[in-house]
Coordinates of C-alpha atoms in Angstrom, one line a residue:
M1 CA 180.5 116.5 -122.0
K2 CA 177.6 115.7 -119.9
G3 CA 177.1 119.1 -118.9
L4 CA 177.5 120.7 -122.5
L5 CA 174.9 118.2 -123.5
A6 CA 172.5 119.7 -120.7
V7 CA 173.2 123.0 -121.9
L8 CA 172.5 122.0 -125.5
V9 CA 169.1 120.0 -124.3
A10 CA 168.2 123.1 -122.5
L11 CA 168.6 125.5 -125.2
L12 CA 166.7 123.4 -127.7
L13 CA 163.7 123.2 -125.1
A14 CA 163.9 127.0 -124.6
G15 CA 163.7 127.5 -128.3
C16 CA 166.8 129.4 -128.6
V17 CA 168.2 127.0 -131.3
A18 CA 166.1 126.6 -134.6
F19 CA 166.4 123.8 -136.8
A20 CA 165.1 124.5 -140.3
A21 CA 163.3 121.9 -142.2
V22 CA 164.5 121.0 -145.7
G23 CA 162.8 119.0 -148.7
P24 CA 161.3 117.6 -150.1
G25 CA 162.9 118.0 -153.6
P26 CA 166.4 119.3 -154.6
V27 CA 168.4 121.0 -151.8
K28 CA 171.7 122.5 -151.9
V29 CA 174.4 121.4 -149.5
G30 CA 177.2 124.2 -148.6
D31 CA 176.6 125.9 -152.0
V32 CA 178.1 123.2 -154.1
M33 CA 176.5 120.3 -153.9
T34 CA 172.8 119.0 -154.4
V35 CA 170.6 116.2 -153.2
S36 CA 167.3 115.3 -154.0
L37 CA 164.8 114.5 -150.8
D38 CA 161.7 112.3 -150.9
G39 CA 160.6 113.9 -147.7
K40 CA 161.4 116.3 -144.9
W41 CA 164.5 116.4 -142.9
N42 CA 165.4 119.1 -140.4
R43 CA 168.8 121.1 -141.0
A44 CA 170.7 121.4 -137.6
P45 CA 172.1 125.1 -136.4
S46 CA 175.8 125.6 -137.3
M47 CA 176.8 124.7 -133.9
F48 CA 176.5 121.1 -134.8
A49 CA 178.0 121.2 -138.3
P50 CA 181.7 120.9 -139.3
P51 CA 183.3 123.8 -140.4
K52 CA 182.7 122.9 -143.9
G53 CA 179.6 120.9 -144.0
E54 CA 176.0 120.5 -142.9
V55 CA 174.3 118.3 -140.4
W56 CA 170.7 117.2 -140.8
T57 CA 168.7 115.1 -138.4
A58 CA 165.3 112.9 -139.0
E59 CA 164.5 112.6 -135.3
G60 CA 166.5 114.9 -133.7
I61 CA 170.5 115.4 -133.0
P62 CA 170.5 112.9 -130.0
V63 CA 169.0 110.1 -132.4
D64 CA 170.3 110.4 -135.7
R65 CA 172.7 112.6 -137.8
L66 CA 173.3 112.7 -141.4
T67 CA 177.0 115.1 -141.9
F68 CA 177.6 116.3 -145.0
F69 CA 181.6 117.2 -145.0
V70 CA 181.9 119.5 -148.4
G71 CA 184.9 120.4 -150.4
L72 CA 187.8 119.7 -147.5
A73 CA 191.0 120.8 -149.1
D74 CA 194.6 119.8 -147.9
N75 CA 195.3 120.4 -144.1
D76 CA 191.3 121.1 -143.4
V77 CA 189.8 119.4 -140.2
L78 CA 186.7 117.5 -140.4
Y79 CA 185.7 119.7 -136.5
R80 CA 187.1 121.7 -134.7
S81 CA 187.0 120.7 -131.1
Q82 CA 186.7 123.3 -128.2
G83 CA 190.2 123.7 -126.3
A84 CA 191.8 121.2 -128.7
D85 CA 195.4 121.9 -130.0
E86 CA 194.4 122.8 -133.6
K87 CA 198.0 121.2 -134.4
K88 CA 197.1 117.8 -133.3
L89 CA 193.6 117.5 -135.0
P90 CA 194.2 115.0 -138.1
K91 CA 194.1 116.7 -141.1
F92 CA 192.9 116.0 -144.6
R93 CA 195.5 115.2 -147.7
A94 CA 194.4 115.4 -151.2
G95 CA 196.4 112.1 -151.7
M96 CA 194.5 110.3 -149.5
H97 CA 193.0 106.7 -150.3
P98 CA 189.5 105.5 -149.1
N99 CA 190.9 103.4 -146.6
E100 CA 192.7 106.6 -144.9
I101 CA 189.8 108.7 -145.3
V102 CA 187.8 106.3 -143.4
E103 CA 190.5 106.3 -140.5
F104 CA 190.8 110.0 -140.7
Y105 CA 186.9 110.0 -140.0
E106 CA 187.0 107.3 -137.4
A107 CA 189.9 109.6 -135.5
Y108 CA 187.2 112.3 -135.0
A109 CA 184.5 109.6 -134.4
T110 CA 186.6 108.3 -131.2
A111 CA 187.8 111.4 -130.0
D112 CA 185.6 111.4 -127.1
G113 CA 186.2 107.7 -126.2
S114 CA 183.4 106.2 -128.3
S115 CA 184.4 103.1 -130.3
F116 CA 184.4 102.6 -134.0
T117 CA 184.5 99.3 -136.1
L118 CA 184.6 99.4 -139.9
I119 CA 182.3 96.6 -141.0
K120 CA 182.9 97.2 -144.9
L121 CA 184.5 99.6 -147.2
E122 CA 183.9 99.1 -150.7
P123 CA 183.9 101.3 -154.1
A124 CA 180.8 102.9 -155.2
S125 CA 179.7 105.8 -157.1
F126 CA 179.0 109.1 -155.2
L127 CA 178.5 112.7 -156.7
G128 CA 178.2 110.9 -160.3
A129 CA 181.7 109.8 -160.2
D130 CA 184.1 106.9 -158.6
G131 CA 184.2 107.1 -154.6
F132 CA 183.8 104.9 -151.9
R133 CA 180.9 103.5 -149.3
F134 CA 181.8 102.5 -145.9
E135 CA 179.7 101.0 -143.1
F136 CA 180.6 100.8 -139.5
Q137 CA 179.0 100.0 -135.9
A138 CA 179.9 102.4 -132.9
V139 CA 178.9 102.8 -129.4
R140 CA 178.6 106.2 -128.0
K141 CA 180.4 106.7 -124.7
S142 CA 178.2 109.3 -123.3
D143 CA 175.3 106.7 -123.2
E144 CA 176.6 103.3 -124.2
V145 CA 174.0 103.5 -127.4
R146 CA 174.8 101.0 -129.8
L147 CA 175.0 103.1 -133.5
S148 CA 175.1 101.7 -137.2
G149 CA 176.6 104.0 -139.5
V150 CA 177.1 104.5 -143.7
G151 CA 179.2 106.9 -145.1
Y152 CA 179.7 107.4 -149.1
G153 CA 182.8 109.7 -150.2
A154 CA 184.4 110.9 -153.4
L155 CA 187.4 112.8 -154.4
R156 CA 186.6 115.6 -156.9
G157 CA 189.5 118.1 -157.8
G158 CA 191.5 117.2 -154.9
K159 CA 188.8 118.1 -152.6
L160 CA 187.0 115.5 -150.3
Y161 CA 183.1 115.4 -150.5
M162 CA 181.5 112.8 -147.7
M163 CA 178.0 112.2 -146.3
V164 CA 177.8 110.0 -143.3
Y165 CA 174.7 109.0 -141.6
T166 CA 174.4 107.7 -137.7
A167 CA 171.4 106.2 -135.9
P168 CA 170.9 103.5 -133.0
T169 CA 171.2 100.2 -134.6
I170 CA 168.0 99.3 -133.3
H171 CA 164.8 100.8 -135.1
F172 CA 166.3 104.3 -136.5
F173 CA 169.1 103.3 -138.6
P174 CA 167.6 100.2 -140.7
G175 CA 164.3 102.5 -141.0
Y176 CA 166.3 105.4 -142.5
L177 CA 168.8 103.7 -144.4
P178 CA 166.7 103.3 -147.7
R179 CA 166.1 107.3 -147.6
V180 CA 169.7 107.9 -146.9
E181 CA 170.9 105.5 -149.7
A182 CA 168.4 107.3 -151.9
I183 CA 170.1 110.8 -150.9
A184 CA 173.4 109.8 -151.8
R185 CA 172.5 108.1 -154.9
S186 CA 171.0 111.5 -156.0
A187 CA 174.4 113.6 -154.7
R188 CA 175.2 116.0 -157.3
L189 CA 178.2 118.7 -157.6
G190 CA 176.6 122.1 -158.8
A191 CA 172.8 123.2 -159.0

């Protein structure tokens, strides 16, 4: 894992990996979701993104991530893992309840040995429909950084739409949380 991180940092420093500025204003996510931004974010290259989604950052990938999972259908995975047996990866099922979806997310968040503690799970509006909101804390195994996170999700037409923000608990998470919450409130399917 440390070797991969070193290669990614080297590529970033060499300028080989391009981030694209997004916002302010309406921005399409995965060609099916639109969010409204009050400032700029940076869309990460696809190498950081889930198969059906995007990753954005305000401060840089090692610091914070706003991950969008867009339209996961039955048997879809959140992430593909290099060298992992595809049959052993947890898969989405259309009938999952919010607590099962959070457990599904947790399985991926802890696959590298990081910790995950669910703080709160509650009903919330997302994409203009009934959905859920969850808060969590984590400790990233690679560097022992304490993270806080918030996620929003909803099932629409049997598919999962979710956004999850993670950042260090001190300074970054509380600093960006109001912007993330505004993005969640603005999220809509379609243009």
